[in-house]
Amino acid sequence: MLLPRGSQAISPTGHYTGYVWVRHGLAPAELATPEGRVLFHALEPAMRVSRLLGRPTFEGLLVARHRMLDVLLAGAIDRGEVGQVVEIAAGLSARGWRFKQRYPVTYVEADLPGMAARKRKLLERLDGPLPRVETIDALADDGPHSIHALADTLDPSVGTAIITEGLLNYFDRDAVTGMWRRFAEVLRRFPEGAYFADLVLQPRSIVERIGAGVLSAVVRGRVHLHFADESEAARALRDSGFPAAELTRAGQDDPGARLSHVIDAWT
Protein backbone atom coordinates (compact mmCIF):
# COMPACT_ATOMS: atom_id res chain seq x y z
CA MET A 1 0.00 0.00 0.00
CA LEU A 2 1.45 3.34 -1.02
CA LEU A 3 1.28 5.97 1.68
CA PRO A 4 -0.91 8.74 0.22
CA ARG A 5 0.34 12.27 -0.21
CA GLY A 6 -2.46 13.62 1.93
CA SER A 7 -3.17 12.14 5.33
CA GLN A 8 -6.88 11.81 4.56
CA ALA A 9 -6.43 10.27 1.10
CA ILE A 10 -6.24 6.66 0.02
CA SER A 11 -4.28 6.13 -3.17
CA PRO A 12 -5.92 4.52 -6.22
CA THR A 13 -3.16 1.90 -6.07
CA GLY A 14 -4.22 1.03 -2.53
CA HIS A 15 -7.82 0.45 -3.58
CA TYR A 16 -6.73 -1.66 -6.57
CA THR A 17 -4.33 -3.73 -4.47
CA GLY A 18 -6.99 -4.44 -1.88
CA TYR A 19 -9.39 -5.70 -4.53
CA VAL A 20 -6.72 -7.94 -6.07
CA TRP A 21 -6.18 -9.60 -2.68
CA VAL A 22 -9.92 -10.26 -2.37
CA ARG A 23 -10.03 -11.73 -5.88
CA HIS A 24 -7.22 -14.15 -5.01
CA GLY A 25 -8.63 -15.29 -1.69
CA LEU A 26 -6.09 -13.32 0.37
CA ALA A 27 -8.72 -11.07 1.96
CA PRO A 28 -12.42 -11.32 2.78
CA ALA A 29 -14.92 -9.52 0.57
CA GLU A 30 -15.65 -7.08 3.40
CA LEU A 31 -12.30 -5.38 2.75
CA ALA A 32 -13.01 -4.69 -0.93
CA THR A 33 -13.91 -1.11 -1.79
CA PRO A 34 -16.10 0.16 -4.65
CA GLU A 35 -13.12 2.17 -5.90
CA GLY A 36 -10.97 -0.94 -6.03
CA ARG A 37 -13.61 -2.89 -7.95
CA VAL A 38 -13.90 -0.16 -10.60
CA LEU A 39 -10.13 0.13 -11.02
CA PHE A 40 -9.64 -3.63 -11.23
CA HIS A 41 -12.18 -4.06 -14.02
CA ALA A 42 -10.85 -0.99 -15.85
CA LEU A 43 -7.33 -2.45 -15.92
CA GLU A 44 -8.25 -6.10 -16.46
CA PRO A 45 -8.29 -5.97 -20.31
CA ALA A 46 -4.70 -4.67 -20.34
CA MET A 47 -3.64 -7.29 -17.77
CA ARG A 48 -5.25 -10.05 -19.85
CA VAL A 49 -3.31 -8.98 -22.95
CA SER A 50 -0.06 -8.91 -20.96
CA ARG A 51 -0.68 -12.42 -19.68
CA LEU A 52 -1.41 -13.74 -23.18
CA LEU A 53 1.85 -12.20 -24.46
CA GLY A 54 3.84 -13.61 -21.54
CA ARG A 55 4.57 -10.14 -20.21
CA PRO A 56 4.59 -8.98 -16.58
CA THR A 57 1.38 -8.01 -14.84
CA PHE A 58 0.99 -5.78 -11.83
CA GLU A 59 -1.56 -8.24 -10.48
CA GLY A 60 1.00 -11.07 -10.58
CA LEU A 61 3.53 -8.98 -8.71
CA LEU A 62 1.02 -8.07 -5.98
CA VAL A 63 -0.10 -11.64 -5.35
CA ALA A 64 3.39 -13.16 -5.37
CA ARG A 65 4.93 -10.70 -2.94
CA HIS A 66 1.94 -10.90 -0.59
CA ARG A 67 2.11 -14.68 -0.38
CA MET A 68 5.88 -14.72 0.11
CA LEU A 69 5.68 -12.21 2.96
CA ASP A 70 3.02 -14.44 4.54
CA VAL A 71 5.44 -17.37 4.32
CA LEU A 72 8.28 -15.42 5.98
CA LEU A 73 6.08 -14.16 8.81
CA ALA A 74 4.44 -17.53 9.47
CA GLY A 75 7.86 -19.19 9.62
CA ALA A 76 9.12 -16.70 12.19
CA ILE A 77 6.02 -17.19 14.35
CA ASP A 78 6.08 -20.98 14.02
CA ARG A 79 9.72 -21.03 15.15
CA GLY A 80 8.80 -19.01 18.25
CA GLU A 81 10.95 -16.05 17.22
CA VAL A 82 8.14 -13.52 16.73
CA GLY A 83 5.05 -12.84 18.84
CA GLN A 84 4.42 -9.20 17.90
CA VAL A 85 3.99 -7.72 14.42
CA VAL A 86 3.85 -4.14 13.21
CA GLU A 87 2.74 -3.75 9.58
CA ILE A 88 3.50 -0.25 8.35
CA ALA A 89 1.38 1.16 5.52
CA ALA A 90 -0.88 -1.88 5.89
CA GLY A 91 -3.57 -0.33 3.71
CA LEU A 92 -6.39 -2.71 2.85
CA SER A 93 -4.35 -5.84 3.54
CA ALA A 94 -6.10 -8.61 5.47
CA ARG A 95 -2.83 -10.08 6.75
CA GLY A 96 -3.37 -8.77 10.27
CA TRP A 97 -6.87 -10.26 10.44
CA ARG A 98 -5.78 -13.57 8.89
CA PHE A 99 -2.83 -13.99 11.24
CA LYS A 100 -4.94 -13.09 14.28
CA GLN A 101 -7.28 -15.96 13.37
CA ARG A 102 -4.33 -18.34 13.17
CA TYR A 103 -1.96 -17.19 15.93
CA PRO A 104 -2.26 -15.59 19.41
CA VAL A 105 0.02 -12.72 18.41
CA THR A 106 -0.11 -8.98 18.94
CA TYR A 107 -0.68 -7.48 15.50
CA VAL A 108 -0.59 -3.73 14.87
CA GLU A 109 -1.56 -2.25 11.52
CA ALA A 110 -0.14 1.24 11.13
CA ASP A 111 -0.94 3.84 8.49
CA LEU A 112 -1.65 7.53 8.00
CA PRO A 113 -4.86 8.93 9.55
CA GLY A 114 -7.24 8.61 6.61
CA MET A 115 -6.35 5.02 5.85
CA ALA A 116 -6.28 4.05 9.53
CA ALA A 117 -9.77 5.46 10.07
CA ARG A 118 -11.23 3.65 7.07
CA LYS A 119 -9.50 0.39 7.98
CA ARG A 120 -11.01 0.45 11.48
CA LYS A 121 -14.49 0.76 9.96
CA LEU A 122 -13.88 -2.04 7.48
CA LEU A 123 -12.52 -4.36 10.17
CA GLU A 124 -15.70 -3.88 12.19
CA ARG A 125 -17.46 -5.98 9.53
CA LEU A 126 -15.31 -9.02 10.37
CA ASP A 127 -15.64 -11.63 13.10
CA GLY A 128 -12.98 -12.97 15.41
CA PRO A 129 -9.93 -11.32 16.93
CA LEU A 130 -8.88 -8.17 15.10
CA PRO A 131 -5.56 -6.40 14.67
CA ARG A 132 -4.98 -3.09 16.40
CA VAL A 133 -4.95 -0.11 14.03
CA GLU A 134 -2.74 2.89 14.79
CA THR A 135 -1.61 6.06 13.05
CA ILE A 136 2.04 6.27 12.02
CA ASP A 137 4.38 8.40 9.94
CA ALA A 138 7.13 6.09 8.70
CA LEU A 139 9.35 9.08 7.90
CA ALA A 140 9.26 10.55 11.41
CA ASP A 141 12.38 10.26 13.57
CA ASP A 142 10.41 10.98 16.73
CA GLY A 143 7.09 12.25 18.01
CA PRO A 144 3.77 10.59 18.89
CA HIS A 145 3.31 8.99 15.46
CA SER A 146 6.85 7.68 15.00
CA ILE A 147 7.81 4.01 14.95
CA HIS A 148 9.72 4.63 18.20
CA ALA A 149 6.55 5.83 19.93
CA LEU A 150 4.59 2.85 18.62
CA ALA A 151 7.28 0.46 19.85
CA ASP A 152 6.87 1.92 23.34
CA THR A 153 3.40 0.30 23.45
CA LEU A 154 4.76 -3.21 22.78
CA ASP A 155 6.10 -5.87 25.14
CA PRO A 156 9.92 -5.55 25.23
CA SER A 157 10.28 -9.23 26.14
CA VAL A 158 8.64 -10.57 22.95
CA GLY A 159 10.28 -11.02 19.54
CA THR A 160 8.92 -8.51 17.07
CA ALA A 161 8.63 -8.19 13.29
CA ILE A 162 8.11 -5.10 11.15
CA ILE A 163 6.53 -5.56 7.72
CA THR A 164 6.30 -3.09 4.85
CA GLU A 165 4.61 -4.08 1.61
CA GLY A 166 4.33 -1.92 -1.49
CA LEU A 167 6.04 0.99 0.24
CA LEU A 168 9.76 1.25 -0.47
CA ASN A 169 9.78 1.96 -4.20
CA TYR A 170 7.70 5.11 -3.78
CA PHE A 171 10.49 6.85 -1.84
CA ASP A 172 14.00 7.87 -2.80
CA ARG A 173 17.03 6.00 -1.52
CA ASP A 174 17.76 8.37 1.37
CA ALA A 175 14.21 8.05 2.65
CA VAL A 176 14.34 4.26 2.37
CA THR A 177 17.64 3.87 4.20
CA GLY A 178 16.36 6.31 6.82
CA MET A 179 13.35 4.08 7.40
CA TRP A 180 15.60 1.04 7.60
CA ARG A 181 17.77 2.71 10.25
CA ARG A 182 14.73 3.58 12.34
CA PHE A 183 13.31 0.08 12.00
CA ALA A 184 16.62 -1.51 13.02
CA GLU A 185 16.93 0.79 16.03
CA VAL A 186 13.45 -0.18 17.19
CA LEU A 187 13.87 -3.91 16.59
CA ARG A 188 17.07 -4.02 18.64
CA ARG A 189 14.89 -3.34 21.70
CA PHE A 190 13.43 -6.84 21.45
CA PRO A 191 14.98 -10.29 21.97
CA GLU A 192 14.44 -11.06 18.26
CA GLY A 193 13.86 -8.48 15.56
CA ALA A 194 12.78 -9.28 11.99
CA TYR A 195 12.06 -7.06 9.02
CA PHE A 196 10.12 -8.42 6.04
CA ALA A 197 9.42 -6.30 2.97
CA ASP A 198 9.22 -6.28 -0.81
CA LEU A 199 11.52 -4.36 -3.12
CA VAL A 200 11.72 -3.91 -6.90
CA LEU A 201 15.32 -3.74 -8.12
CA GLN A 202 16.70 -2.09 -11.24
CA PRO A 203 15.67 -4.15 -14.30
CA ARG A 204 18.33 -6.38 -15.85
CA SER A 205 16.41 -7.97 -18.72
CA ILE A 206 13.93 -6.91 -21.38
CA VAL A 207 11.09 -8.59 -19.45
CA GLU A 208 12.08 -6.77 -16.26
CA ARG A 209 12.31 -3.42 -18.09
CA ILE A 210 8.83 -3.97 -19.50
CA GLY A 211 7.60 -4.87 -16.03
CA ALA A 212 9.10 -1.76 -14.47
CA GLY A 213 7.31 0.29 -17.12
CA VAL A 214 4.04 -1.48 -16.37
CA LEU A 215 4.48 -0.76 -12.66
CA SER A 216 5.08 2.96 -13.27
CA ALA A 217 2.09 3.16 -15.61
CA VAL A 218 -0.29 1.45 -13.18
CA VAL A 219 0.67 3.54 -10.16
CA ARG A 220 0.69 6.69 -12.30
CA GLY A 221 3.73 8.09 -10.57
CA ARG A 222 7.47 7.82 -10.25
CA VAL A 223 8.82 4.51 -9.03
CA HIS A 224 12.29 4.65 -7.48
CA LEU A 225 14.55 1.71 -8.33
CA HIS A 226 17.33 2.12 -5.79
CA PHE A 227 19.57 -0.93 -6.14
CA ALA A 228 21.21 -2.74 -9.05
CA ASP A 229 21.03 -6.21 -7.52
CA GLU A 230 20.37 -8.27 -4.41
CA SER A 231 23.86 -7.86 -2.99
CA GLU A 232 23.76 -4.05 -3.19
CA ALA A 233 20.40 -3.94 -1.41
CA ALA A 234 21.61 -6.39 1.26
CA ARG A 235 24.69 -4.22 1.88
CA ALA A 236 22.47 -1.18 2.36
CA LEU A 237 20.36 -3.11 4.86
CA ARG A 238 23.47 -4.18 6.78
CA ASP A 239 24.76 -0.59 6.77
CA SER A 240 21.38 0.46 8.18
CA GLY A 241 21.64 -1.89 11.15
CA PHE A 242 20.51 -5.34 9.95
CA PRO A 243 23.53 -7.67 10.28
CA ALA A 244 21.61 -10.53 8.68
CA ALA A 245 19.88 -9.58 5.43
CA GLU A 246 19.05 -11.33 2.21
CA LEU A 247 16.76 -10.86 -0.78
CA THR A 248 15.02 -13.51 -2.86
CA ARG A 249 12.64 -13.29 -5.80
CA ALA A 250 9.00 -13.21 -4.81
CA GLY A 251 8.02 -15.80 -7.39
CA GLN A 252 8.58 -17.36 -10.81
CA ASP A 253 5.12 -18.20 -12.14
CA ASP A 254 4.29 -14.76 -13.51
CA PRO A 255 6.80 -12.42 -15.19
CA GLY A 256 5.45 -9.68 -12.93
CA ALA A 257 6.21 -11.81 -9.89
CA ARG A 258 9.85 -12.07 -10.96
CA LEU A 259 10.15 -8.28 -10.77
CA SER A 260 9.73 -8.18 -7.01
CA HIS A 261 12.13 -9.39 -4.34
CA VAL A 262 11.36 -9.97 -0.70
CA ILE A 263 13.61 -8.83 2.14
CA ASP A 264 14.35 -11.16 5.05
CA ALA A 265 16.42 -9.18 7.55
CA TRP A 266 17.18 -9.57 11.25
CA THR A 267 18.81 -7.48 13.97
mmCIF file with all atom_site columns, N, CA and C in Angstrom, residues 12-17 19-20 23 35-51 56-60 62 213-220:
data_model
loop_
_atom_site.group_PDB
_atom_site.id
_atom_site.type_symbol
_atom_site.label_atom_id
_atom_site.label_alt_id
_atom_site.label_comp_id
_atom_site.label_asym_id
_atom_site.label_entity_id
_atom_site.label_seq_id
_atom_site.pdbx_PDB_ins_code
_atom_site.Cartn_x
_atom_site.Cartn_y
_atom_site.Cartn_z
_atom_site.occupancy
_atom_site.B_iso_or_equiv
_atom_site.pdbx_formal_charge
_atom_site.auth_seq_id
_atom_site.auth_comp_id
_atom_site.auth_asym_id
_atom_site.auth_atom_id
_atom_site.pdbx_PDB_model_num
ATOM 1   N N  . PRO A 1 12  ? -5.260  5.471   -5.318  1.00 0.00 ? 12  PRO A N  1
ATOM 2   C CA . PRO A 1 12  ? -5.921  4.521   -6.219  1.00 0.00 ? 12  PRO A CA 1
ATOM 3   C C  . PRO A 1 12  ? -5.229  3.162   -6.210  1.00 0.00 ? 12  PRO A C  1
ATOM 4   N N  . THR A 1 13  ? -3.895  3.168   -6.116  1.00 0.00 ? 13  THR A N  1
ATOM 5   C CA . THR A 1 13  ? -3.159  1.905   -6.072  1.00 0.00 ? 13  THR A CA 1
ATOM 6   C C  . THR A 1 13  ? -3.574  1.078   -4.862  1.00 0.00 ? 13  THR A C  1
ATOM 7   N N  . GLY A 1 14  ? -3.803  1.737   -3.734  1.00 0.00 ? 14  GLY A N  1
ATOM 8   C CA . GLY A 1 14  ? -4.218  1.033   -2.531  1.00 0.00 ? 14  GLY A CA 1
ATOM 9   C C  . GLY A 1 14  ? -5.566  0.355   -2.699  1.00 0.00 ? 14  GLY A C  1
ATOM 10  N N  . HIS A 1 15  ? -6.509  1.051   -3.329  1.00 0.00 ? 15  HIS A N  1
ATOM 11  C CA . HIS A 1 15  ? -7.820  0.452   -3.582  1.00 0.00 ? 15  HIS A CA 1
ATOM 12  C C  . HIS A 1 15  ? -7.686  -0.744  -4.526  1.00 0.00 ? 15  HIS A C  1
ATOM 13  N N  . TYR A 1 16  ? -6.922  -0.576  -5.596  1.00 0.00 ? 16  TYR A N  1
ATOM 14  C CA . TYR A 1 16  ? -6.734  -1.656  -6.570  1.00 0.00 ? 16  TYR A CA 1
ATOM 15  C C  . TYR A 1 16  ? -6.093  -2.876  -5.913  1.00 0.00 ? 16  TYR A C  1
ATOM 16  N N  . THR A 1 17  ? -5.033  -2.637  -5.138  1.00 0.00 ? 17  THR A N  1
ATOM 17  C CA . THR A 1 17  ? -4.332  -3.731  -4.474  1.00 0.00 ? 17  THR A CA 1
ATOM 18  C C  . THR A 1 17  ? -5.263  -4.503  -3.554  1.00 0.00 ? 17  THR A C  1
ATOM 19  N N  . TYR A 1 19  ? -8.439  -4.889  -3.775  1.00 0.00 ? 19  TYR A N  1
ATOM 20  C CA . TYR A 1 19  ? -9.393  -5.702  -4.527  1.00 0.00 ? 19  TYR A CA 1
ATOM 21  C C  . TYR A 1 19  ? -8.716  -6.932  -5.125  1.00 0.00 ? 19  TYR A C  1
ATOM 22  N N  . VAL A 1 20  ? -7.457  -6.787  -5.552  1.00 0.00 ? 20  VAL A N  1
ATOM 23  C CA . VAL A 1 20  ? -6.715  -7.941  -6.071  1.00 0.00 ? 20  VAL A CA 1
ATOM 24  C C  . VAL A 1 20  ? -6.595  -9.016  -4.992  1.00 0.00 ? 20  VAL A C  1
ATOM 25  N N  . ARG A 1 23  ? -9.835  -10.863 -4.725  1.00 0.00 ? 23  ARG A N  1
ATOM 26  C CA . ARG A 1 23  ? -10.032 -11.734 -5.882  1.00 0.00 ? 23  ARG A CA 1
ATOM 27  C C  . ARG A 1 23  ? -9.235  -13.032 -5.766  1.00 0.00 ? 23  ARG A C  1
ATOM 28  N N  . GLU A 1 35  ? -14.170 1.582   -5.065  1.00 0.00 ? 35  GLU A N  1
ATOM 29  C CA . GLU A 1 35  ? -13.121 2.169   -5.896  1.00 0.00 ? 35  GLU A CA 1
ATOM 30  C C  . GLU A 1 35  ? -12.189 1.097   -6.450  1.00 0.00 ? 35  GLU A C  1
ATOM 31  N N  . GLY A 1 36  ? -11.846 0.135   -5.590  1.00 0.00 ? 36  GLY A N  1
ATOM 32  C CA . GLY A 1 36  ? -10.974 -0.938  -6.025  1.00 0.00 ? 36  GLY A CA 1
ATOM 33  C C  . GLY A 1 36  ? -11.600 -1.800  -7.104  1.00 0.00 ? 36  GLY A C  1
ATOM 34  N N  . ARG A 1 37  ? -12.894 -2.067  -6.964  1.00 0.00 ? 37  ARG A N  1
ATOM 35  C CA . ARG A 1 37  ? -13.605 -2.892  -7.952  1.00 0.00 ? 37  ARG A CA 1
ATOM 36  C C  . ARG A 1 37  ? -13.605 -2.201  -9.321  1.00 0.00 ? 37  ARG A C  1
ATOM 37  N N  . VAL A 1 38  ? -13.871 -0.909  -9.331  1.00 0.00 ? 38  VAL A N  1
ATOM 38  C CA . VAL A 1 38  ? -13.904 -0.162  -10.599 1.00 0.00 ? 38  VAL A CA 1
ATOM 39  C C  . VAL A 1 38  ? -12.523 -0.163  -11.248 1.00 0.00 ? 38  VAL A C  1
ATOM 40  N N  . LEU A 1 39  ? -11.483 0.092   -10.469 1.00 0.00 ? 39  LEU A N  1
ATOM 41  C CA . LEU A 1 39  ? -10.127 0.127   -11.016 1.00 0.00 ? 39  LEU A CA 1
ATOM 42  C C  . LEU A 1 39  ? -9.701  -1.240  -11.540 1.00 0.00 ? 39  LEU A C  1
ATOM 43  N N  . PHE A 1 40  ? -10.035 -2.290  -10.798 1.00 0.00 ? 40  PHE A N  1
ATOM 44  C CA . PHE A 1 40  ? -9.644  -3.632  -11.235 1.00 0.00 ? 40  PHE A CA 1
ATOM 45  C C  . PHE A 1 40  ? -10.237 -3.952  -12.599 1.00 0.00 ? 40  PHE A C  1
ATOM 46  N N  . HIS A 1 41  ? -11.527 -3.712  -12.762 1.00 0.00 ? 41  HIS A N  1
ATOM 47  C CA . HIS A 1 41  ? -12.178 -4.063  -14.024 1.00 0.00 ? 41  HIS A CA 1
ATOM 48  C C  . HIS A 1 41  ? -11.752 -3.130  -15.158 1.00 0.00 ? 41  HIS A C  1
ATOM 49  N N  . ALA A 1 42  ? -11.358 -1.900  -14.817 1.00 0.00 ? 42  ALA A N  1
ATOM 50  C CA . ALA A 1 42  ? -10.851 -0.993  -15.847 1.00 0.00 ? 42  ALA A CA 1
ATOM 51  C C  . ALA A 1 42  ? -9.500  -1.454  -16.384 1.00 0.00 ? 42  ALA A C  1
ATOM 52  N N  . LEU A 1 43  ? -8.673  -2.024  -15.517 1.00 0.00 ? 43  LEU A N  1
ATOM 53  C CA . LEU A 1 43  ? -7.330  -2.452  -15.915 1.00 0.00 ? 43  LEU A CA 1
ATOM 54  C C  . LEU A 1 43  ? -7.271  -3.893  -16.402 1.00 0.00 ? 43  LEU A C  1
ATOM 55  N N  . GLU A 1 44  ? -8.296  -4.677  -16.149 1.00 0.00 ? 44  GLU A N  1
ATOM 56  C CA . GLU A 1 44  ? -8.246  -6.103  -16.464 1.00 0.00 ? 44  GLU A CA 1
ATOM 57  C C  . GLU A 1 44  ? -7.997  -6.395  -17.943 1.00 0.00 ? 44  GLU A C  1
ATOM 58  N N  . PRO A 1 45  ? -8.595  -5.668  -18.896 1.00 0.00 ? 45  PRO A N  1
ATOM 59  C CA . PRO A 1 45  ? -8.287  -5.970  -20.307 1.00 0.00 ? 45  PRO A CA 1
ATOM 60  C C  . PRO A 1 45  ? -6.796  -5.858  -20.621 1.00 0.00 ? 45  PRO A C  1
ATOM 61  N N  . ALA A 1 46  ? -6.139  -4.835  -20.102 1.00 0.00 ? 46  ALA A N  1
ATOM 62  C CA . ALA A 1 46  ? -4.703  -4.675  -20.339 1.00 0.00 ? 46  ALA A CA 1
ATOM 63  C C  . ALA A 1 46  ? -3.919  -5.788  -19.669 1.00 0.00 ? 46  ALA A C  1
ATOM 64  N N  . MET A 1 47  ? -4.324  -6.199  -18.458 1.00 0.00 ? 47  MET A N  1
ATOM 65  C CA . MET A 1 47  ? -3.643  -7.291  -17.766 1.00 0.00 ? 47  MET A CA 1
ATOM 66  C C  . MET A 1 47  ? -3.814  -8.599  -18.535 1.00 0.00 ? 47  MET A C  1
ATOM 67  N N  . ARG A 1 48  ? -4.998  -8.813  -19.115 1.00 0.00 ? 48  ARG A N  1
ATOM 68  C CA . ARG A 1 48  ? -5.245  -10.048 -19.854 1.00 0.00 ? 48  ARG A CA 1
ATOM 69  C C  . ARG A 1 48  ? -4.347  -10.120 -21.087 1.00 0.00 ? 48  ARG A C  1
ATOM 70  N N  . VAL A 1 49  ? -4.189  -9.006  -21.772 1.00 0.00 ? 49  VAL A N  1
ATOM 71  C CA . VAL A 1 49  ? -3.308  -8.977  -22.945 1.00 0.00 ? 49  VAL A CA 1
ATOM 72  C C  . VAL A 1 49  ? -1.871  -9.263  -22.530 1.00 0.00 ? 49  VAL A C  1
ATOM 73  N N  . SER A 1 50  ? -1.423  -8.671  -21.431 1.00 0.00 ? 50  SER A N  1
ATOM 74  C CA . SER A 1 50  ? -0.057  -8.914  -20.957 1.00 0.00 ? 50  SER A CA 1
ATOM 75  C C  . SER A 1 50  ? 0.165   -10.381 -20.636 1.00 0.00 ? 50  SER A C  1
ATOM 76  N N  . ARG A 1 51  ? -0.812  -11.000 -19.995 1.00 0.00 ? 51  ARG A N  1
ATOM 77  C CA . ARG A 1 51  ? -0.677  -12.421 -19.675 1.00 0.00 ? 51  ARG A CA 1
ATOM 78  C C  . ARG A 1 51  ? -0.584  -13.267 -20.936 1.00 0.00 ? 51  ARG A C  1
ATOM 79  N N  . PRO A 1 56  ? 4.891   -9.159  -18.005 1.00 0.00 ? 56  PRO A N  1
ATOM 80  C CA . PRO A 1 56  ? 4.592   -8.981  -16.581 1.00 0.00 ? 56  PRO A CA 1
ATOM 81  C C  . PRO A 1 56  ? 3.227   -8.337  -16.366 1.00 0.00 ? 56  PRO A C  1
ATOM 82  N N  . THR A 1 57  ? 2.607   -8.675  -15.257 1.00 0.00 ? 57  THR A N  1
ATOM 83  C CA . THR A 1 57  ? 1.380   -8.005  -14.838 1.00 0.00 ? 57  THR A CA 1
ATOM 84  C C  . THR A 1 57  ? 1.547   -7.482  -13.421 1.00 0.00 ? 57  THR A C  1
ATOM 85  N N  . PHE A 1 58  ? 0.965   -6.353  -13.169 1.00 0.00 ? 58  PHE A N  1
ATOM 86  C CA . PHE A 1 58  ? 0.991   -5.779  -11.834 1.00 0.00 ? 58  PHE A CA 1
ATOM 87  C C  . PHE A 1 58  ? 0.265   -6.706  -10.858 1.00 0.00 ? 58  PHE A C  1
ATOM 88  N N  . GLU A 1 59  ? -0.797  -7.319  -11.326 1.00 0.00 ? 59  GLU A N  1
ATOM 89  C CA . GLU A 1 59  ? -1.558  -8.245  -10.482 1.00 0.00 ? 59  GLU A CA 1
ATOM 90  C C  . GLU A 1 59  ? -0.679  -9.412  -10.026 1.00 0.00 ? 59  GLU A C  1
ATOM 91  N N  . GLY A 1 60  ? 0.106   -9.967  -10.940 1.00 0.00 ? 60  GLY A N  1
ATOM 92  C CA . GLY A 1 60  ? 0.999   -11.073 -10.584 1.00 0.00 ? 60  GLY A CA 1
ATOM 93  C C  . GLY A 1 60  ? 2.027   -10.674 -9.548  1.00 0.00 ? 60  GLY A C  1
ATOM 94  N N  . LEU A 1 62  ? 1.693   -8.285  -7.272  1.00 0.00 ? 62  LEU A N  1
ATOM 95  C CA . LEU A 1 62  ? 1.020   -8.075  -5.984  1.00 0.00 ? 62  LEU A CA 1
ATOM 96  C C  . LEU A 1 62  ? 0.758   -9.385  -5.248  1.00 0.00 ? 62  LEU A C  1
ATOM 97  N N  . GLY A 1 213 ? 8.161   -0.684  -16.439 1.00 0.00 ? 213 GLY A N  1
ATOM 98  C CA . GLY A 1 213 ? 7.315   0.292   -17.120 1.00 0.00 ? 213 GLY A CA 1
ATOM 99  C C  . GLY A 1 213 ? 5.848   0.085   -16.803 1.00 0.00 ? 213 GLY A C  1
ATOM 100 N N  . VAL A 1 214 ? 5.431   -1.172  -16.738 1.00 0.00 ? 214 VAL A N  1
ATOM 101 C CA . VAL A 1 214 ? 4.044   -1.480  -16.368 1.00 0.00 ? 214 VAL A CA 1
ATOM 102 C C  . VAL A 1 214 ? 3.747   -0.968  -14.967 1.00 0.00 ? 214 VAL A C  1
ATOM 103 N N  . LEU A 1 215 ? 4.676   -1.203  -14.034 1.00 0.00 ? 215 LEU A N  1
ATOM 104 C CA . LEU A 1 215 ? 4.484   -0.756  -12.659 1.00 0.00 ? 215 LEU A CA 1
ATOM 105 C C  . LEU A 1 215 ? 4.313   0.749   -12.596 1.00 0.00 ? 215 LEU A C  1
ATOM 106 N N  . SER A 1 216 ? 5.180   1.502   -13.281 1.00 0.00 ? 216 SER A N  1
ATOM 107 C CA . SER A 1 216 ? 5.084   2.962   -13.273 1.00 0.00 ? 216 SER A CA 1
ATOM 108 C C  . SER A 1 216 ? 3.767   3.433   -13.875 1.00 0.00 ? 216 SER A C  1
ATOM 109 N N  . ALA A 1 217 ? 3.334   2.750   -14.958 1.00 0.00 ? 217 ALA A N  1
ATOM 110 C CA . ALA A 1 217 ? 2.093   3.159   -15.606 1.00 0.00 ? 217 ALA A CA 1
ATOM 111 C C  . ALA A 1 217 ? 0.888   2.920   -14.709 1.00 0.00 ? 217 ALA A C  1
ATOM 112 N N  . VAL A 1 218 ? 0.865   1.779   -14.021 1.00 0.00 ? 218 VAL A N  1
ATOM 113 C CA . VAL A 1 218 ? -0.287  1.449   -13.180 1.00 0.00 ? 218 VAL A CA 1
ATOM 114 C C  . VAL A 1 218 ? -0.390  2.390   -11.994 1.00 0.00 ? 218 VAL A C  1
ATOM 115 N N  . VAL A 1 219 ? 0.734   2.693   -11.349 1.00 0.00 ? 219 VAL A N  1
ATOM 116 C CA . VAL A 1 219 ? 0.666   3.539   -10.158 1.00 0.00 ? 219 VAL A CA 1
ATOM 117 C C  . VAL A 1 219 ? 0.589   5.014   -10.515 1.00 0.00 ? 219 VAL A C  1
ATOM 118 N N  . ARG A 1 220 ? 0.802   5.317   -11.798 1.00 0.00 ? 220 ARG A N  1
ATOM 119 C CA . ARG A 1 220 ? 0.689   6.687   -12.298 1.00 0.00 ? 220 ARG A CA 1
ATOM 120 C C  . ARG A 1 220 ? 1.570   7.661   -11.516 1.00 0.00 ? 220 ARG A C  1
#
